[in-house]
Amino acid sequence: MLYHLFTYLDREFDLFGAGVFQYISFRAGMATLVSLLIAMIFGGRLIKVLQRKQVGESIRDLGLEGQMEKKGTPTMGGLIILLAILVPVLLFARLDNVYVQLMIVSTVWLGLIGFLDDYIKVFKKNKEGLAGRFKILGQVGLGLIVGLTLYFHEDVVVRQYILADGSTSAVNASRQYTDVHSMITTIPFRKNNELDYCNLFSFAGPLFEGWSCYLYIPFVILVITAVSNGANITDGIDGLAAGTSAIIGLTLAIFAWLSGNTIFADYLDIMFIPNSGELTIFCLAFVGACVGFLWYNTYPAQVFMGDTGSLAIGGIIAVLALIVRKELLIPILCGIFLVENLSVMLQVSYFKYTKKKYGEGRRIFKMSPLHHHYQKLGYHESKIVGRFWIVGIMLAILTLATLKLR
């Protein structure tokens, strides 16, 4: 809102200093600061309200050290994260930008699903919360909205440079260009790293080539569902999900900044996505919200984010990666989420297989998700979280290295 207000004041009244709101860097910095302040100030007040309402976490005894001490810790703290994201974005981002609109919808959509799940657990005293099929249905619904918007919206374009032979390239190889609606993405670690979803099955003839574009929407649904569930599973010990997500968010902010800036895109020889630079403001508000939440969520946690936060942050990360055409980097960038997810899948699958084959279920890990395995080995949860953060930073650096490692 402030962008539109000060743009008007600058244009109509030549207001001194109003032009600074034209700069993404200024607005992104302000969004970060405001999100931190909201999380830290509002967070303390919300915790007191949750304590008065007795919105405490019900803990199942899994035999983990220090686990039962957390009984009664307020949950639904994801409301802090949601507020600390949405308020700065509404204040400092361009609200006529389709990417910003899509991120606001994604945040509210999955935040509501997570809130409903937490509400059922806390107030209806149902430990299972929202039925899994309804969670999946909500994630699929968001996937459809995001997929259809990215597929059909006229403002979702990439810049294609026209070469001498009449062909086009998404990297700056010519002074002549055209902005086109295209379903191309980036393949990591590969030269000429453009992949067009519409050409996936071009080898099978024109019939299959025409239909392959529509595989993009199911793929979007898969990405959003997988990453949001991965964040949800990772949220098991104090500070793990929020800290990991902050690292991922900062990496995506760099990608959004570079992809939306024609000078940097030219220098790095990467795809230029018009208007995507505005996402830098959302990304840094997201980072500020996660870091501000850690003020209360690091060990020993004063509040848990609950599904209100974990489902939302996972969905936000997935949609951001899709918009900046870096979804194929998710297995690297979100490696912590991936490993946590895989540990559960492997544990359950192996247990069922061995029970059928030997008559008793056997386990690969002492407990899944993976962070609980290390707790069972005797590691303190603050040490586990710290080491997971270090691995997350390493994965983020590797992800950024793909800008030049081809």
C-alpha positions as CSV (number, residue, x, y, z in Angstrom):
1,M,0.0,0.0,0.0
2,L,2.8,2.4,0.9
3,Y,4.4,1.8,-2.5
4,H,1.2,2.9,-4.3
5,L,0.7,5.8,-1.9
6,F,4.2,7.3,-2.2
7,T,4.3,6.7,-5.9
8,Y,1.2,8.8,-6.2
9,L,2.6,11.5,-3.9
10,D,5.9,11.6,-5.8
11,R,4.1,11.8,-9.2
12,E,1.4,14.4,-8.2
13,F,3.2,16.5,-5.6
14,D,6.9,15.7,-6.1
15,L,7.1,14.9,-2.4
16,F,10.6,14.9,-1.1
17,G,11.9,11.4,-0.4
18,A,8.9,9.6,-1.8
19,G,10.9,8.2,-4.7
20,V,12.8,5.9,-2.4
21,F,9.8,3.6,-2.4
22,Q,10.6,2.8,-6.1
23,Y,13.6,0.8,-5.0
24,I,13.0,-2.8,-4.2
25,S,16.1,-2.9,-2.0
26,F,14.7,-0.2,0.3
27,R,11.3,-1.8,0.5
28,A,12.8,-5.3,1.1
29,G,15.0,-3.9,3.9
30,M,12.0,-2.2,5.5
31,A,9.9,-5.4,5.1
32,T,12.6,-7.4,6.9
33,L,12.8,-5.0,9.8
34,V,9.0,-4.7,10.2
35,S,8.5,-8.5,10.1
36,L,11.2,-8.9,12.8
37,L,9.6,-6.3,15.0
38,I,6.1,-7.7,14.5
39,A,7.3,-11.3,15.3
40,M,9.2,-10.2,18.4
41,I,6.6,-7.7,19.8
42,F,3.4,-9.4,18.8
43,G,4.8,-12.8,19.6
44,G,5.2,-12.2,23.3
45,R,1.6,-10.8,23.5
46,L,0.2,-13.8,21.6
47,I,2.0,-16.2,23.8
48,K,0.3,-14.7,26.9
49,V,-3.1,-14.8,25.2
50,L,-2.6,-18.5,24.3
51,Q,-1.5,-19.3,27.8
52,R,-4.7,-17.6,29.2
53,K,-6.8,-19.6,26.7
54,Q,-4.8,-22.7,27.7
55,V,-4.0,-23.5,24.1
56,G,-1.3,-26.0,25.1
57,E,0.4,-28.7,23.1
58,S,-0.7,-32.2,24.0
59,I,2.4,-34.4,24.1
60,R,2.5,-38.1,23.3
61,D,5.1,-39.9,25.4
62,L,7.6,-41.2,22.9
63,G,10.3,-41.8,25.4
64,L,12.4,-38.8,24.3
65,E,14.5,-36.9,26.9
66,G,12.9,-33.7,28.0
67,Q,9.7,-34.4,26.0
68,M,7.2,-34.3,28.8
69,E,8.5,-31.0,30.1
70,K,7.1,-29.4,27.0
71,K,3.5,-30.4,27.9
72,G,1.3,-27.4,28.0
73,T,3.6,-25.2,25.9
74,P,1.3,-22.9,23.7
75,T,0.9,-24.0,20.1
76,M,-0.7,-22.2,17.1
77,G,2.3,-19.8,17.2
78,G,2.3,-20.0,13.4
79,L,-0.1,-17.0,13.7
80,I,3.0,-15.0,14.6
81,I,4.7,-16.0,11.4
82,L,1.6,-15.4,9.2
83,L,1.1,-11.9,10.6
84,A,4.8,-11.0,10.4
85,I,4.7,-12.0,6.7
86,L,1.5,-10.5,5.6
87,V,1.6,-7.0,7.2
88,P,5.0,-6.0,5.8
89,V,4.1,-7.4,2.4
90,L,0.8,-5.5,2.3
91,L,2.7,-2.4,3.4
92,F,5.7,-2.5,1.1
93,A,5.1,-4.7,-1.9
94,R,3.4,-3.8,-5.1
95,L,-0.1,-5.3,-4.7
96,D,-0.8,-5.2,-8.4
97,N,2.0,-7.8,-9.0
98,V,0.6,-11.2,-9.9
99,Y,3.4,-13.0,-8.1
100,V,2.8,-11.1,-4.9
101,Q,-0.9,-11.8,-5.1
102,L,-0.2,-15.5,-5.6
103,M,2.1,-15.5,-2.5
104,I,-0.5,-13.8,-0.4
105,V,-3.2,-16.3,-1.4
106,S,-0.8,-19.2,-0.8
107,T,0.1,-17.9,2.7
108,V,-3.5,-17.4,3.8
109,W,-4.8,-20.6,2.2
110,L,-2.4,-23.0,3.9
111,G,-2.4,-20.9,7.0
112,L,-6.1,-21.5,7.3
113,I,-5.8,-25.2,6.7
114,G,-3.1,-25.5,9.4
115,F,-5.1,-23.3,11.8
116,L,-8.2,-25.5,11.4
117,D,-6.0,-28.6,12.1
118,D,-4.6,-27.0,15.3
119,Y,-8.1,-25.8,16.3
120,I,-9.5,-29.3,16.2
121,K,-6.5,-30.6,18.2
122,V,-6.6,-28.0,20.9
123,F,-10.3,-27.0,21.3
124,K,-12.0,-30.2,20.1
125,K,-9.5,-32.4,22.0
126,N,-9.0,-34.5,18.9
127,K,-5.3,-35.5,18.8
128,E,-5.6,-36.5,15.1
129,G,-6.6,-33.0,14.1
130,L,-8.0,-32.4,10.6
131,A,-8.3,-35.6,8.7
132,G,-5.4,-36.3,6.3
133,R,-7.6,-36.4,3.3
134,F,-8.8,-32.9,3.9
135,K,-5.3,-31.6,4.3
136,I,-4.3,-33.2,1.0
137,L,-7.5,-31.8,-0.6
138,G,-6.5,-28.3,0.6
139,Q,-3.0,-28.7,-0.8
140,V,-4.3,-29.9,-4.1
141,G,-6.7,-27.0,-4.2
142,L,-3.8,-24.5,-3.8
143,G,-1.8,-26.5,-6.3
144,L,-4.6,-26.0,-8.9
145,I,-4.8,-22.2,-8.2
146,V,-1.0,-21.8,-8.5
147,G,-0.6,-24.1,-11.5
148,L,-3.5,-22.6,-13.4
149,T,-2.3,-19.0,-12.6
150,L,1.2,-19.7,-13.7
151,Y,0.0,-21.5,-16.8
152,F,-2.6,-19.1,-18.0
153,H,-2.0,-15.6,-16.6
154,E,-0.9,-13.2,-19.2
155,D,1.6,-11.4,-16.8
156,V,3.5,-14.6,-16.1
157,V,6.2,-14.3,-18.8
158,V,9.9,-14.8,-19.3
159,R,12.2,-12.8,-21.6
160,Q,13.2,-14.6,-24.7
161,Y,16.2,-13.2,-26.7
162,I,16.0,-13.5,-30.5
163,L,19.1,-15.0,-32.1
164,A,20.4,-14.3,-35.6
165,D,18.9,-17.5,-37.0
166,G,15.4,-16.6,-35.7
167,S,15.5,-19.0,-32.7
168,T,15.1,-17.8,-29.1
169,S,17.0,-18.3,-25.8
170,A,16.1,-17.4,-22.2
171,V,19.6,-16.1,-21.6
172,N,20.9,-12.8,-22.9
173,A,22.5,-13.7,-26.2
174,S,21.1,-10.8,-28.2
175,R,19.9,-7.2,-27.9
176,Q,16.5,-8.1,-29.5
177,Y,14.0,-9.8,-27.2
178,T,10.4,-10.5,-26.6
179,D,8.5,-11.3,-23.3
180,V,6.6,-14.5,-23.9
181,H,4.3,-16.8,-21.8
182,S,6.3,-20.0,-21.6
183,M,6.5,-23.0,-19.3
184,I,10.3,-23.2,-19.3
185,T,12.3,-23.8,-16.2
186,T,16.0,-24.2,-15.2
187,I,17.8,-27.5,-15.1
188,P,20.6,-27.3,-12.5
189,F,24.3,-28.2,-13.4
190,R,23.7,-28.2,-17.1
191,K,24.7,-25.8,-19.9
192,N,21.8,-24.5,-22.1
193,N,19.8,-25.4,-19.1
194,E,16.3,-24.6,-20.3
195,L,13.6,-27.2,-20.0
196,D,10.2,-26.6,-21.6
197,Y,7.4,-28.6,-20.0
198,C,5.5,-28.5,-23.3
199,N,8.4,-30.3,-25.0
200,L,8.8,-33.1,-22.5
201,F,7.3,-35.7,-24.9
202,S,8.2,-34.1,-28.2
203,F,10.0,-37.3,-29.2
204,A,6.7,-39.2,-29.2
205,G,5.1,-37.1,-31.9
206,P,2.9,-34.0,-32.1
207,L,-0.1,-35.6,-30.3
208,F,1.8,-36.2,-27.1
209,E,3.7,-32.9,-27.5
210,G,0.4,-31.0,-27.3
211,W,-0.7,-32.7,-24.1
212,S,2.6,-32.6,-22.2
213,C,2.0,-28.9,-21.2
214,Y,-0.8,-30.1,-19.0
215,L,1.6,-32.2,-16.9
216,Y,2.8,-28.9,-15.5
217,I,-0.2,-28.5,-13.2
218,P,0.0,-32.0,-11.6
219,F,3.7,-31.3,-11.1
220,V,2.9,-28.1,-9.3
221,I,0.4,-29.9,-7.0
222,L,3.1,-32.6,-6.3
223,V,5.7,-30.0,-5.4
224,I,3.4,-28.0,-3.1
225,T,2.1,-31.1,-1.3
226,A,5.6,-32.6,-0.9
227,V,7.3,-29.5,0.4
228,S,4.5,-28.4,2.8
229,N,4.3,-31.9,4.3
230,G,8.1,-32.0,4.5
231,A,8.1,-28.7,6.6
232,N,5.3,-30.2,8.7
233,I,7.3,-33.3,9.5
234,T,10.5,-31.3,10.2
235,D,8.6,-29.2,12.8
236,G,9.4,-31.7,15.6
237,I,12.0,-30.0,17.8
238,D,12.6,-26.5,19.0
239,G,13.7,-24.1,16.2
240,L,14.4,-26.7,13.5
241,A,11.6,-25.9,11.0
242,A,11.8,-22.1,11.5
243,G,15.6,-21.9,11.2
244,T,15.8,-24.2,8.2
245,S,13.0,-22.2,6.5
246,A,14.8,-18.9,7.1
247,I,17.9,-20.3,5.3
248,I,15.8,-21.5,2.4
249,G,13.9,-18.2,2.3
250,L,17.1,-16.1,2.1
251,T,18.3,-18.3,-0.8
252,L,15.1,-17.8,-2.7
253,A,15.3,-14.1,-2.0
254,I,18.7,-14.0,-3.8
255,F,17.2,-16.0,-6.7
256,A,14.2,-13.6,-7.0
257,W,16.5,-10.6,-6.9
258,L,18.8,-11.9,-9.6
259,S,16.1,-13.3,-11.8
260,G,14.1,-10.0,-11.6
261,N,17.1,-7.7,-12.4
262,T,18.0,-7.5,-16.0
263,I,21.6,-6.5,-15.3
264,F,22.4,-9.4,-12.9
265,A,20.5,-11.8,-15.1
266,D,22.6,-10.7,-18.1
267,Y,25.9,-10.9,-16.1
268,L,25.1,-14.4,-14.7
269,D,23.7,-15.5,-18.0
270,I,20.4,-16.7,-16.3
271,M,16.8,-16.5,-17.2
272,F,15.2,-13.0,-16.7
273,I,11.7,-13.1,-15.3
274,P,10.1,-9.7,-15.5
275,N,8.5,-8.4,-12.3
276,S,9.8,-11.3,-10.2
277,G,12.1,-9.0,-8.4
278,E,9.1,-7.9,-6.3
279,L,9.2,-11.3,-4.6
280,T,12.4,-10.2,-2.9
281,I,10.2,-8.2,-0.5
282,F,8.0,-11.2,0.2
283,C,11.0,-13.5,0.7
284,L,12.8,-11.2,3.2
285,A,9.5,-10.6,5.1
286,F,9.3,-14.4,5.3
287,V,12.9,-14.6,6.5
288,G,12.3,-11.9,9.1
289,A,9.2,-13.7,10.3
290,C,11.0,-17.0,10.8
291,V,14.0,-15.4,12.5
292,G,11.7,-13.3,14.7
293,F,9.7,-16.4,15.6
294,L,13.0,-18.1,16.7
295,W,13.1,-15.4,19.5
296,Y,10.5,-17.5,21.2
297,N,10.9,-20.9,19.5
298,T,14.6,-21.7,20.2
299,Y,15.3,-24.2,23.0
300,P,13.5,-24.2,25.4
301,A,10.6,-23.1,23.2
302,Q,8.0,-20.8,24.7
303,V,5.6,-21.5,21.8
304,F,5.3,-24.0,19.0
305,M,4.3,-23.0,15.5
306,G,1.9,-25.9,15.0
307,D,0.4,-26.8,11.7
308,T,-0.7,-23.2,11.3
309,G,2.9,-22.3,10.7
310,S,4.5,-25.5,9.3
311,L,2.1,-26.1,6.5
312,A,2.2,-22.4,5.5
313,I,6.0,-22.1,5.4
314,G,6.3,-25.3,3.4
315,G,3.8,-24.1,0.8
316,I,5.4,-20.6,0.7
317,I,8.8,-22.1,-0.2
318,A,7.3,-24.4,-2.8
319,V,5.3,-21.6,-4.6
320,L,8.3,-19.2,-4.5
321,A,10.6,-21.9,-6.1
322,L,8.0,-22.5,-8.8
323,I,7.6,-18.8,-9.6
324,V,11.4,-18.1,-10.0
325,R,11.6,-21.3,-12.1
326,K,13.9,-23.1,-9.6
327,E,11.6,-26.0,-8.6
328,L,14.1,-28.6,-9.8
329,L,16.5,-27.3,-7.2
330,I,14.1,-28.1,-4.4
331,P,15.6,-31.6,-3.6
332,I,18.9,-29.8,-2.9
333,L,17.7,-26.5,-1.3
334,C,15.0,-28.3,0.8
335,G,17.3,-31.3,1.5
336,I,16.5,-31.2,5.2
337,F,12.7,-31.5,4.4
338,L,13.4,-34.2,1.9
339,V,15.5,-36.4,4.2
340,E,13.0,-36.0,7.0
341,N,10.2,-37.1,4.7
342,L,12.2,-40.0,3.3
343,S,13.1,-41.2,6.8
344,V,9.4,-41.6,7.6
345,M,8.6,-43.3,4.3
346,L,11.5,-45.7,4.6
347,Q,10.7,-46.5,8.3
348,V,7.1,-47.2,7.6
349,S,7.7,-49.2,4.4
350,Y,10.5,-51.3,5.9
351,F,8.4,-52.0,9.1
352,K,5.5,-53.2,7.0
353,Y,7.7,-55.3,4.7
354,T,9.5,-57.0,7.6
355,K,6.3,-57.6,9.5
356,K,4.8,-59.4,6.5
357,K,8.0,-61.3,5.8
358,Y,9.2,-62.2,9.3
359,G,6.1,-61.8,11.4
360,E,7.5,-58.9,13.3
361,G,8.2,-55.3,12.2
362,R,11.8,-54.1,12.1
363,R,13.1,-50.6,11.9
364,I,15.9,-48.8,10.0
365,F,16.0,-45.8,12.4
366,K,15.5,-45.8,16.2
367,M,12.6,-43.4,15.5
368,S,11.4,-41.3,12.6
369,P,11.5,-38.5,11.5
370,L,15.3,-38.4,11.4
371,H,15.7,-35.8,14.1
372,H,14.1,-38.1,16.7
373,H,16.6,-40.8,15.6
374,Y,19.4,-38.6,16.8
375,Q,17.5,-37.8,20.0
376,K,17.3,-41.5,20.7
377,L,21.1,-41.7,20.2
378,G,21.5,-39.3,23.0
379,Y,22.1,-36.0,21.2
380,H,20.6,-32.9,22.9
381,E,18.0,-31.3,20.6
382,S,19.8,-27.9,20.5
383,K,22.8,-29.7,19.1
384,I,20.7,-31.5,16.5
385,V,19.1,-28.3,15.5
386,G,22.4,-26.5,15.2
387,R,23.9,-29.2,13.0
388,F,20.8,-29.4,10.8
389,W,21.1,-25.6,10.3
390,I,24.7,-26.0,9.3
391,V,23.7,-28.7,6.8
392,G,21.0,-26.4,5.5
393,I,23.5,-23.6,5.0
394,M,25.7,-25.9,3.0
395,L,22.8,-27.0,0.9
396,A,21.9,-23.3,0.3
397,I,25.4,-22.5,-0.8
398,L,25.4,-25.5,-3.2
399,T,22.1,-24.3,-4.6
400,L,23.4,-20.8,-5.2
401,A,26.5,-22.3,-6.9
402,T,24.2,-23.7,-9.6
403,L,24.1,-20.1,-11.0
404,K,27.6,-20.8,-12.4
405,L,28.2,-24.6,-12.0
406,R,26.9,-25.9,-15.3
